[in-house]
Short mmCIF file of C-alpha atoms and ligand atoms in Angstrom, two decimals:
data_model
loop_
_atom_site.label_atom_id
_atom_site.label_comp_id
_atom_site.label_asym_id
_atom_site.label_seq_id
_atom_site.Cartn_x
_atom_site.Cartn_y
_atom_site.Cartn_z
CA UNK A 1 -10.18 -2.79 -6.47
CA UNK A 2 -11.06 -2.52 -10.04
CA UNK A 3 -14.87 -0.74 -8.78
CA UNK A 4 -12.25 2.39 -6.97
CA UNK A 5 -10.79 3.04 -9.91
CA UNK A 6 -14.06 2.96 -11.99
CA UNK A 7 -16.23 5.07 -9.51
CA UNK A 8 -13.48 7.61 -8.39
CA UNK A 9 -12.97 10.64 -10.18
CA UNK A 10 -9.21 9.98 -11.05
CA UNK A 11 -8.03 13.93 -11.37
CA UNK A 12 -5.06 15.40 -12.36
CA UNK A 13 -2.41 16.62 -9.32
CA UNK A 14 0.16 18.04 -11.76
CA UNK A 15 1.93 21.22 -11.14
CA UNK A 16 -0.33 22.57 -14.26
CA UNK A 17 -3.22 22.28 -12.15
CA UNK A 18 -2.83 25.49 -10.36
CA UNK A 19 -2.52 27.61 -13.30
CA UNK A 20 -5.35 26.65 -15.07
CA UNK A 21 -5.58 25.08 -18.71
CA UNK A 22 -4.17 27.14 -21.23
CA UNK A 23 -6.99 26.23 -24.22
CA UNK A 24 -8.12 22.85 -24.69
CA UNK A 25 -5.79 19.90 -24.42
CA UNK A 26 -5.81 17.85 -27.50
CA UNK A 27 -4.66 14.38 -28.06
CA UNK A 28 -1.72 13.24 -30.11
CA UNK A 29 -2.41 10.43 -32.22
CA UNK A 30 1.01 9.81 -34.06
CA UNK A 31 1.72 9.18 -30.16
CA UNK A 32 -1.57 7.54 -28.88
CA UNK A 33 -2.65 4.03 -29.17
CA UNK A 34 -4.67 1.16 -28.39
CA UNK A 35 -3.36 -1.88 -28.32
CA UNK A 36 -3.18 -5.57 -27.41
CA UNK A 37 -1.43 -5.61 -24.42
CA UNK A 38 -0.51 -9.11 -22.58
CA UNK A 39 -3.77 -10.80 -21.74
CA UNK A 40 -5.54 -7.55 -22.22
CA UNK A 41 -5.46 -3.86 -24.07
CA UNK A 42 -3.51 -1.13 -23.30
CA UNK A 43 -4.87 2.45 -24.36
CA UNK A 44 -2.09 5.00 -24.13
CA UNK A 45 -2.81 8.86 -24.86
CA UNK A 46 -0.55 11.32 -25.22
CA UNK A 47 -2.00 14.78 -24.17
CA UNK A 48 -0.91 18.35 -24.98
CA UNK A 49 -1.66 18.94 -21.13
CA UNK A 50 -2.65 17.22 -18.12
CA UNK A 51 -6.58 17.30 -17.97
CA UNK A 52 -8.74 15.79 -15.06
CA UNK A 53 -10.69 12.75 -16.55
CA UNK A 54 -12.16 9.38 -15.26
CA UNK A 55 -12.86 6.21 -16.41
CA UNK A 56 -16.22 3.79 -16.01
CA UNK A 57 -17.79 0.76 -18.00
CA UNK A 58 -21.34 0.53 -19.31
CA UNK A 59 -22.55 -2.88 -21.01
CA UNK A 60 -25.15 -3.29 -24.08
CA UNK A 61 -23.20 -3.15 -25.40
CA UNK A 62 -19.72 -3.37 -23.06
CA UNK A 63 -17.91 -0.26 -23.48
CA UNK A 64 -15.21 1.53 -21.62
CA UNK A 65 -15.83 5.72 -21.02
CA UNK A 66 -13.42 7.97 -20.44
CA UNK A 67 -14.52 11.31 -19.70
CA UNK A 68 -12.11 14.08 -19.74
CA UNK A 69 -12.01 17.74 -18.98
CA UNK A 70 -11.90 18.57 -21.37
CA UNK A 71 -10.23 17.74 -24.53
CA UNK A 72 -10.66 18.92 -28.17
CA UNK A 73 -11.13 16.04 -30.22
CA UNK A 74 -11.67 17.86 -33.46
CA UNK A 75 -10.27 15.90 -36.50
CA UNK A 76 -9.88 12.52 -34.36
CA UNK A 77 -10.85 9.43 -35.82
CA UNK A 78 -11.66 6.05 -34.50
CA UNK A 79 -8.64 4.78 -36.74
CA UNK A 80 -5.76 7.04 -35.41
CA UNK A 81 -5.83 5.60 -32.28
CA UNK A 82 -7.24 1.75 -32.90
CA UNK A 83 -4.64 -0.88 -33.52
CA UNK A 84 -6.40 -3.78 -31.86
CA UNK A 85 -9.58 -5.92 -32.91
CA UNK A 86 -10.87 -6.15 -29.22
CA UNK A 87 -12.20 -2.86 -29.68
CA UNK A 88 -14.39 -2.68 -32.24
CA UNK A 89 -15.69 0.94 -32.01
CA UNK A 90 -14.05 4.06 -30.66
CA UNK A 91 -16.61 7.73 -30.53
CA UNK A 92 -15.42 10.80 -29.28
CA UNK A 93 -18.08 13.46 -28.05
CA UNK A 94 -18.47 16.31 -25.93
CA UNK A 95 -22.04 15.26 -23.90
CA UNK A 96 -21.75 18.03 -22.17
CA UNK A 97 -20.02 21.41 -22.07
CA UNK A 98 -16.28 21.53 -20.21
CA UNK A 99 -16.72 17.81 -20.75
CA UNK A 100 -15.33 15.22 -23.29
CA UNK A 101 -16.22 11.52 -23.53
CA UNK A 102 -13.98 8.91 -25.79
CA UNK A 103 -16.13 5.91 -25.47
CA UNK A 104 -14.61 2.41 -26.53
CA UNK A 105 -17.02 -0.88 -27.51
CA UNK A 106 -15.43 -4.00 -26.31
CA UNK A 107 -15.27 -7.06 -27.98
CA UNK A 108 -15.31 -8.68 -24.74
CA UNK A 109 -15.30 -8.31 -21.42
CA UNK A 110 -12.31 -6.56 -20.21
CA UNK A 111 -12.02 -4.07 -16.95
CA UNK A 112 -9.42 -1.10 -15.73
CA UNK A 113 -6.91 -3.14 -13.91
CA UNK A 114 -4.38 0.25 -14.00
CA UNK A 115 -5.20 3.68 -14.61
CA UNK A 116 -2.26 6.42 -14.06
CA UNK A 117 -1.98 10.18 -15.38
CA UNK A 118 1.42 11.11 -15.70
CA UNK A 119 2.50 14.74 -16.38
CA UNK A 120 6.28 15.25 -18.01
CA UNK A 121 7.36 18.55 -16.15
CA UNK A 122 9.78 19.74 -18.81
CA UNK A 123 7.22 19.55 -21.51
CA UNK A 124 3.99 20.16 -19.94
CA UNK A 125 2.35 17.15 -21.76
CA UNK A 126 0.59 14.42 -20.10
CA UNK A 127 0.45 10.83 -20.50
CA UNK A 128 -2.85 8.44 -19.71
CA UNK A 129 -2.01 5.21 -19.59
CA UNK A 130 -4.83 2.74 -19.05
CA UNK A 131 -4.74 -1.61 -18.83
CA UNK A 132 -7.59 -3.26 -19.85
CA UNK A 133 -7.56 -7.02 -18.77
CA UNK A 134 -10.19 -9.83 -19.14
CA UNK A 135 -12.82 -10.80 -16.73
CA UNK A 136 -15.79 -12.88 -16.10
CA UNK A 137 -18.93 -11.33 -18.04
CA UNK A 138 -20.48 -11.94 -14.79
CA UNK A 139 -18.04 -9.59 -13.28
CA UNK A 140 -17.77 -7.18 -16.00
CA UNK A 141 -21.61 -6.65 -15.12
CA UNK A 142 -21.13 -6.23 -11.28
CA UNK A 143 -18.34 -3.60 -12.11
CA UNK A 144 -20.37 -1.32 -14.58
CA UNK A 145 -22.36 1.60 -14.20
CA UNK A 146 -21.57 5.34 -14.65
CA UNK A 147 -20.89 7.15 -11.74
CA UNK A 148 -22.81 9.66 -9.93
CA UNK A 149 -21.52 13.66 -10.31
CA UNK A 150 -19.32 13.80 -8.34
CA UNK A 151 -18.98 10.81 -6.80
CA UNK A 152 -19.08 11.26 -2.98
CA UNK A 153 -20.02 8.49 -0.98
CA UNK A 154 -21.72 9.12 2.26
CA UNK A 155 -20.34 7.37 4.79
CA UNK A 156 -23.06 7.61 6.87
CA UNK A 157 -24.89 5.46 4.36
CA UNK A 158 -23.14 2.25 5.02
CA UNK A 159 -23.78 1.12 8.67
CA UNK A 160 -21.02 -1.57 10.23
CA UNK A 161 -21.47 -4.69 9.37
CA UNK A 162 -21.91 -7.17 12.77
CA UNK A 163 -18.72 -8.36 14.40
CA UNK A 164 -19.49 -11.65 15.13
CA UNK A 165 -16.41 -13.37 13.16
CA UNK A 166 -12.55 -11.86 13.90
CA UNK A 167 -11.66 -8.44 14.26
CA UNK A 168 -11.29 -7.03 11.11
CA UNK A 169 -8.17 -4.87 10.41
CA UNK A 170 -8.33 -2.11 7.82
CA UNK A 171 -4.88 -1.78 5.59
CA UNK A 172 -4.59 1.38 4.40
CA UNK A 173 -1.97 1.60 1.37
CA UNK A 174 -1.36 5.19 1.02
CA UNK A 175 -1.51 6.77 -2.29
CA UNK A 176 -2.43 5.69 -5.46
CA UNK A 177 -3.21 6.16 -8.83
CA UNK A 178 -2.33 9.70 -10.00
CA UNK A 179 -1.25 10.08 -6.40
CA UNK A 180 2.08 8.22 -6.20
CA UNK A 181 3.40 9.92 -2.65
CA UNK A 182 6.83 10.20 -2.17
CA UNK A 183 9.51 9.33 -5.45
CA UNK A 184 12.93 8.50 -5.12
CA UNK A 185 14.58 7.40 -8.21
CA UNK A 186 12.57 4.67 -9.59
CA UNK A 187 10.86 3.88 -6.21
CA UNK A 188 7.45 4.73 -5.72
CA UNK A 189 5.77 5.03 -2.19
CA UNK A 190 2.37 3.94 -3.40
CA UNK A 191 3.45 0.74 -5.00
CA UNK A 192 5.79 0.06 -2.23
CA UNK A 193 3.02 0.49 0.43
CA UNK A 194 0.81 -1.18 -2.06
CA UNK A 195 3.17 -4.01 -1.56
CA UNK A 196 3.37 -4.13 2.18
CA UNK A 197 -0.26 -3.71 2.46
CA UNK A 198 -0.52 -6.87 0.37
CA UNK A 199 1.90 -8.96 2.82
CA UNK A 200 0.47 -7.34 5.87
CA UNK A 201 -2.47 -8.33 4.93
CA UNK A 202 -1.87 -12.07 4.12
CA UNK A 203 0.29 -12.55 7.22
CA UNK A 204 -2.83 -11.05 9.50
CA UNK A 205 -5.05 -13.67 7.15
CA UNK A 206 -3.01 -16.60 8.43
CA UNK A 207 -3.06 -15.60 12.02
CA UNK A 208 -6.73 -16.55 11.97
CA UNK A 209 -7.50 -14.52 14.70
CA UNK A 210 -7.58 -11.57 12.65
CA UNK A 211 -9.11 -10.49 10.01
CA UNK A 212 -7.48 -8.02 7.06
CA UNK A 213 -9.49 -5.67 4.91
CA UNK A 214 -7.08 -3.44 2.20
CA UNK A 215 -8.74 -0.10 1.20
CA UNK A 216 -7.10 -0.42 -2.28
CA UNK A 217 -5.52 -3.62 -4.07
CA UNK A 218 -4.14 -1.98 -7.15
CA UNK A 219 -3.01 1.56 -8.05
CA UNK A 220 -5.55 3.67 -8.42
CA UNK A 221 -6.34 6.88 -6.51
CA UNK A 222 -8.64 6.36 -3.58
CA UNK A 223 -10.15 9.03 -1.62
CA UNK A 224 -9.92 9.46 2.19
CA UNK A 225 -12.92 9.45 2.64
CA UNK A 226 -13.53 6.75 0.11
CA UNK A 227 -11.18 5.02 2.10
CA UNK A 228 -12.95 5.03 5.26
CA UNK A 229 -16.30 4.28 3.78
CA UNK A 230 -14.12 1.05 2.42
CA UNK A 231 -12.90 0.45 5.97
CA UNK A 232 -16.23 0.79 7.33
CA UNK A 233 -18.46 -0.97 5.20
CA UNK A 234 -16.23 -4.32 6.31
CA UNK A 235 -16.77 -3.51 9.53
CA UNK A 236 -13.10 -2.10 10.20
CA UNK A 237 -12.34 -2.24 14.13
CA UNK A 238 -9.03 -0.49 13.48
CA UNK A 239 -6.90 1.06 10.17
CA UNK A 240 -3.61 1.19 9.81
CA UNK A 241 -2.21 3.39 7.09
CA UNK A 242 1.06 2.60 5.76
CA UNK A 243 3.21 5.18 4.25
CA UNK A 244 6.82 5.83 3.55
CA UNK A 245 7.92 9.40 2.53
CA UNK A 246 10.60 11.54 1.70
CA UNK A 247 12.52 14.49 3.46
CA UNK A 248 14.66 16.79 2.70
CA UNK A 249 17.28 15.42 5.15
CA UNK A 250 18.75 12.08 3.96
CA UNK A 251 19.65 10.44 7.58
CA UNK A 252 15.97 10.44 9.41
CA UNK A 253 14.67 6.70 9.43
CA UNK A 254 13.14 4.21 10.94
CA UNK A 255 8.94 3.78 11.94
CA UNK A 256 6.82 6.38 13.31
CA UNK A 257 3.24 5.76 14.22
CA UNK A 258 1.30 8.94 14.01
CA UNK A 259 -2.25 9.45 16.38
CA UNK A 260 -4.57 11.98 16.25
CA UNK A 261 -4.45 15.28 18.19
CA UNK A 262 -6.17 18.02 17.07
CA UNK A 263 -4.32 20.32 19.38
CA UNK A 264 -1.29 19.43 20.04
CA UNK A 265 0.70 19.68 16.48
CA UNK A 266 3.83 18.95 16.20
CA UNK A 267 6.35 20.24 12.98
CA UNK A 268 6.47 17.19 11.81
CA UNK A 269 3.07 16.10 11.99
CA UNK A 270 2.16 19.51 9.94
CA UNK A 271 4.07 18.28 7.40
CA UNK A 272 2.97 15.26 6.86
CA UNK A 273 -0.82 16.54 6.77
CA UNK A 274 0.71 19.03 3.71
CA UNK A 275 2.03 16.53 1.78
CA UNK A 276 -1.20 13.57 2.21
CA UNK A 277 -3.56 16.03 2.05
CA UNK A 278 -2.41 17.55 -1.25
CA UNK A 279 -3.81 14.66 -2.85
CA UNK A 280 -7.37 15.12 -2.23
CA UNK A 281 -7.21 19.10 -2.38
CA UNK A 282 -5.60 18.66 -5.69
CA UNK A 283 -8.11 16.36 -7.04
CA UNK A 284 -10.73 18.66 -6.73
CA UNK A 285 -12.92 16.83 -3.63
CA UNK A 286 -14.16 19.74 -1.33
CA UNK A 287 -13.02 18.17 2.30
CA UNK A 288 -14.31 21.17 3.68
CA UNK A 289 -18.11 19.84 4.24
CA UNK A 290 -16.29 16.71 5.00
CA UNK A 291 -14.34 18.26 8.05
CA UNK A 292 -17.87 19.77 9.50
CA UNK A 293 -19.75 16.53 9.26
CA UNK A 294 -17.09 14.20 10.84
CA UNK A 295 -16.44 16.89 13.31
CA UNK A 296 -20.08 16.83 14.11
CA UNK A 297 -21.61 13.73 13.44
CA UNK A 298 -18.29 11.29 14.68
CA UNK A 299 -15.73 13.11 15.97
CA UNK A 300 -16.99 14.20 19.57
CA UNK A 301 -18.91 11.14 20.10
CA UNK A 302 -16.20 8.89 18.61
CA UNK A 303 -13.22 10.05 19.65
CA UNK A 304 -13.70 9.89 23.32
CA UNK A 305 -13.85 6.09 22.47
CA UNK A 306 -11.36 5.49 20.05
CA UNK A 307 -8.58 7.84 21.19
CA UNK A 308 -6.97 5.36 23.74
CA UNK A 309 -7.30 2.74 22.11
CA UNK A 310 -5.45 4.35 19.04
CA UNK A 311 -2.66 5.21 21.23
CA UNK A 312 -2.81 1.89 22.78
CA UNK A 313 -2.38 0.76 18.59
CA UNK A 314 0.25 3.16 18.19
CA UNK A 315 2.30 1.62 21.21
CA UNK A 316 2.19 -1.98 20.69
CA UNK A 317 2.88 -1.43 16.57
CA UNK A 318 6.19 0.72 17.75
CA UNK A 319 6.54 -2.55 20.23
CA UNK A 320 6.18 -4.87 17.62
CA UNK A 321 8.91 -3.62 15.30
CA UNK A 322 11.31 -3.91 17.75
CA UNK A 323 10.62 -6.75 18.85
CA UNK A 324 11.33 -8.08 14.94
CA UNK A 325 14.96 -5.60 14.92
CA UNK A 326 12.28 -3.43 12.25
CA UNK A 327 14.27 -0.15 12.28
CA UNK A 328 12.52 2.38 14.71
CA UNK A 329 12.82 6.39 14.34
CA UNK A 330 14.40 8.00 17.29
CA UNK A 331 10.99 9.71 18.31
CA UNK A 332 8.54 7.00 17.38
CA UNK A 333 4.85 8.58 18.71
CA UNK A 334 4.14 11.95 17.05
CA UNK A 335 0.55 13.17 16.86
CA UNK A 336 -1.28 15.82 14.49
CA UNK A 337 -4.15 16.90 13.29
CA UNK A 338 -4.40 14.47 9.93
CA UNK A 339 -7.47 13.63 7.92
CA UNK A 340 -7.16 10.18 7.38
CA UNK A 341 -7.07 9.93 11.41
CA UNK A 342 -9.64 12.49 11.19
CA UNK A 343 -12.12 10.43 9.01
CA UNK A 344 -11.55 7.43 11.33
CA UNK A 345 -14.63 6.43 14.18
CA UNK A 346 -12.58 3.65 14.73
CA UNK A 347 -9.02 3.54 16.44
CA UNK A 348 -6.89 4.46 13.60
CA UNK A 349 -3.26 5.57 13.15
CA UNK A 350 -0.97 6.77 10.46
CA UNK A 351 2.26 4.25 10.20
CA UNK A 352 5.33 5.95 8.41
CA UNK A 353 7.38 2.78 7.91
CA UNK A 354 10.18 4.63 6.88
CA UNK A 355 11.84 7.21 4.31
CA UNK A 356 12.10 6.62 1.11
CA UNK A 357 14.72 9.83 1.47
CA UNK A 358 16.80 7.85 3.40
CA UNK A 359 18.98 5.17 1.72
CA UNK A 360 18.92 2.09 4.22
CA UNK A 361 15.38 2.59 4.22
CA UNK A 362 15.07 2.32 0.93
CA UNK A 363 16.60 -0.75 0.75
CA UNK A 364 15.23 -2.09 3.27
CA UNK A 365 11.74 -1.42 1.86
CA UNK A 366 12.23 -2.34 -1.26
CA UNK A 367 12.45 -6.08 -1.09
CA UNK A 368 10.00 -8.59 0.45
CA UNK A 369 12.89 -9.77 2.66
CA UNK A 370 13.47 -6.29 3.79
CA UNK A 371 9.51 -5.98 4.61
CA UNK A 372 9.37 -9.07 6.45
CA UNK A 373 10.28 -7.92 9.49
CA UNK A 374 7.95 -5.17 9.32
CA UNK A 375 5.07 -6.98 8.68
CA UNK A 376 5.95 -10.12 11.12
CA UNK A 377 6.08 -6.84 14.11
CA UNK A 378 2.86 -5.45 12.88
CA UNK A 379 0.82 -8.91 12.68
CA UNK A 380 2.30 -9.58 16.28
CA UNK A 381 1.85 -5.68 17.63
CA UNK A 382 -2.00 -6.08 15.79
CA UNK A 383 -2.72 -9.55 17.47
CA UNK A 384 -1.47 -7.91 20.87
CA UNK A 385 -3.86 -4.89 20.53
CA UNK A 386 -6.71 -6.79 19.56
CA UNK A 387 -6.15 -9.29 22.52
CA UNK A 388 -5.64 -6.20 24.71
CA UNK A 389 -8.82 -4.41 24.22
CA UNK A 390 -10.51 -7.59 24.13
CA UNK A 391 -9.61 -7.98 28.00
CA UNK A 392 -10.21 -4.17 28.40
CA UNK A 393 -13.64 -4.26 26.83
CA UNK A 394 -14.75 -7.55 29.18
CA UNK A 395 -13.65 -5.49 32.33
CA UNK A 396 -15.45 -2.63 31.24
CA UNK A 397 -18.52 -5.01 31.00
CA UNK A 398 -17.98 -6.44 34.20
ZN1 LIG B 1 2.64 9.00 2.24
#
């Protein structure tokens, strides 16, 4: 968890974006601080403007690096900003041009457990809000190391790992980080699906016949594609991402799984590309190349495979909510063209548990009790599928 949020360029998808940066942001120190924080540190900066920045740890000695883009520094001093003795230095330096790096020695061990950029729209400013908490030295070493420019891994790179124990399950929480989806009031999608993710995953844990891998276990902004080299490294034979967004209409609810048709679009399936694949446009990560090279390399060869048996998924996790009274949409299979599905040479589908636009959902969603049902159908509807293909593959072999 902690590694995607070191690695990952963690960029800015404010509505300042767009327009460019208007000069240099600067920080605010009367506003700015770091701090003891629970167990751990907090480091809080306020920013004149949102900037794209990310974060990574380097030891001898331990230090935390945050590298923005890019942010005038002039006049700051290790003092304005320090109000805790577990950091004992603080440098601020522009290594290289567009670039800025604040670079903080720690006392001891401590790693990004949070990381979130948050942009106030009346004011323009920006917020970066970090939380450092303690680890094992041992772990603190296994977690640093600057990242490469950019940081792209090739998922090609990391072949499957062999599936001789139980079928593992990917559980994609969508969102993340500076990404939070879909906002209604004081509920966020990403820490809601976060949530869900977390139980979803635990209940498929106990079934012991299944296996549960989560492509993020804290909020921090994960790439797709990051997210299917994640899947994929375990070993993934199927991912499941779990969202819950908002319309403009306030009476639409209940699940809808989502499969992949590059044809066939449907309205609502174009929207929901829009709004998930804002995220990665807006952090700067050029899908484009991405596109060509699953098209080629996966895509033909892959789907052929995998698009049955993702409809088959999409089925018996529609079957499995209502067999738990989950609430259903009225039109629960809708395909489109989206790039999570897209990035997927495994069966994969895109679950919209419900709307966070829509108030029963919202409810519903928002307590563990509410979930249960949701994840008791999906751990059922997953068990199903996996026992399904099973048989399908062994009469394919026969
Ligand atoms: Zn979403």
């Amino acid at each position: 968890m902690i590694r995607a949020a070191l690695a990952l360029w963690l960029l800015l998808a404010g509505p300042l974006a767009a327009q460019g940066f208007a000069g240099l942001a600067r920080i605010d120190p009367a506003a700015s601080g770091i701090a003891d924080a629970g167990e751990g540190v907090s480091v809080d900066l306020a920013l004149s403007q949102p900037v794209p920045y990310r974060l990574f740890t380097l030891i001898d000695p331990m230090r935390l690096v945050i590298e923005f883009r890019e942010v005038d520094f002039t006049g700051l001093i290790a003092a304005d900003l320090l109000r805790t003795g577990r950091i004992t230095d603080l440098t601020f330096a522009t290594p290289r041009p567009g670039w800025s790096r604040l670079e903080a020695t720690l006392a001891d061990s401590l790693a990004v457990t949070q990381a979130g950029l948050a942009v106030d729209e009346g004011t323009g400013t920006a917020r970066l809000t970090l939380q450092l908490n303690p680890v094992a030295p041992d772990r603190f070493a296994a977690l640093a190391g600057a990242p490469d420019d950019p940081v792209r891994p090739d998922p090609t790179l990391s072949a499957p790992v062999p599936r001789d124990g139980p079928l593992v399950i990917a559980i994609d929480p969508g969102h993340g980080g500076v990404d939070p989806g879909a906002l209604r009031g004081d509920v966020v999608e990403a820490d809601l699906m976060l949530r869900l993710s977390i139980e979803l995953a635990e209940a498929i844990n106990r079934s012991g016949t299944l296996r549960a891998v989560l492509t993020r276990e804290a909020d921090v902004f994960v790439s797709l594609e990051d997210r299917m080299t994640i899947a994929r490294a375990a070993g993934a034979g199927a991912l499941i991402s779990l969202h819950a967004d908002a319309l403009d209409d306030t009476v639409t609810r209940g699940a809808s799984a989502y499969t992949l048709n590059a044809e066939g679009v449907d309205r609502a399936a174009q929207r929901m590309a829009e709004r998930h694949e804002r995220g990665d446009l807006l952090t700067g990560l050029d899908l484009t190349g991405q596109d060509d090279r699953v098209a080629s390399v996966l895509m033909g060869m892959a789907r052929a495979d995998t698009a049955p048996a993702s409809a088959r998924l999409a089925d018996a996790v529609i079957d499995g909510l209502r067999s738990t009274n989950a609430a259903v949409n009225s039109r629960p299979r809708r395909e489109g063209r989206l790039a999570v599905l897209n990035a997927a040479d495994f069966p994969s589908i895109l679950l919209e548990v419900g709307f966070l636009s829509n108030a029963t959902d919202r409810t519903t969603l928002s307590t563990a009790d509410g979930r249960a049902p949701i994840v008791a159908g999906l751990t059922t509807a997953l068990q199903d599928w996996a026992a399904t293909e099973a048989a399908l593959a062994g009469l394919k072999r026969q």
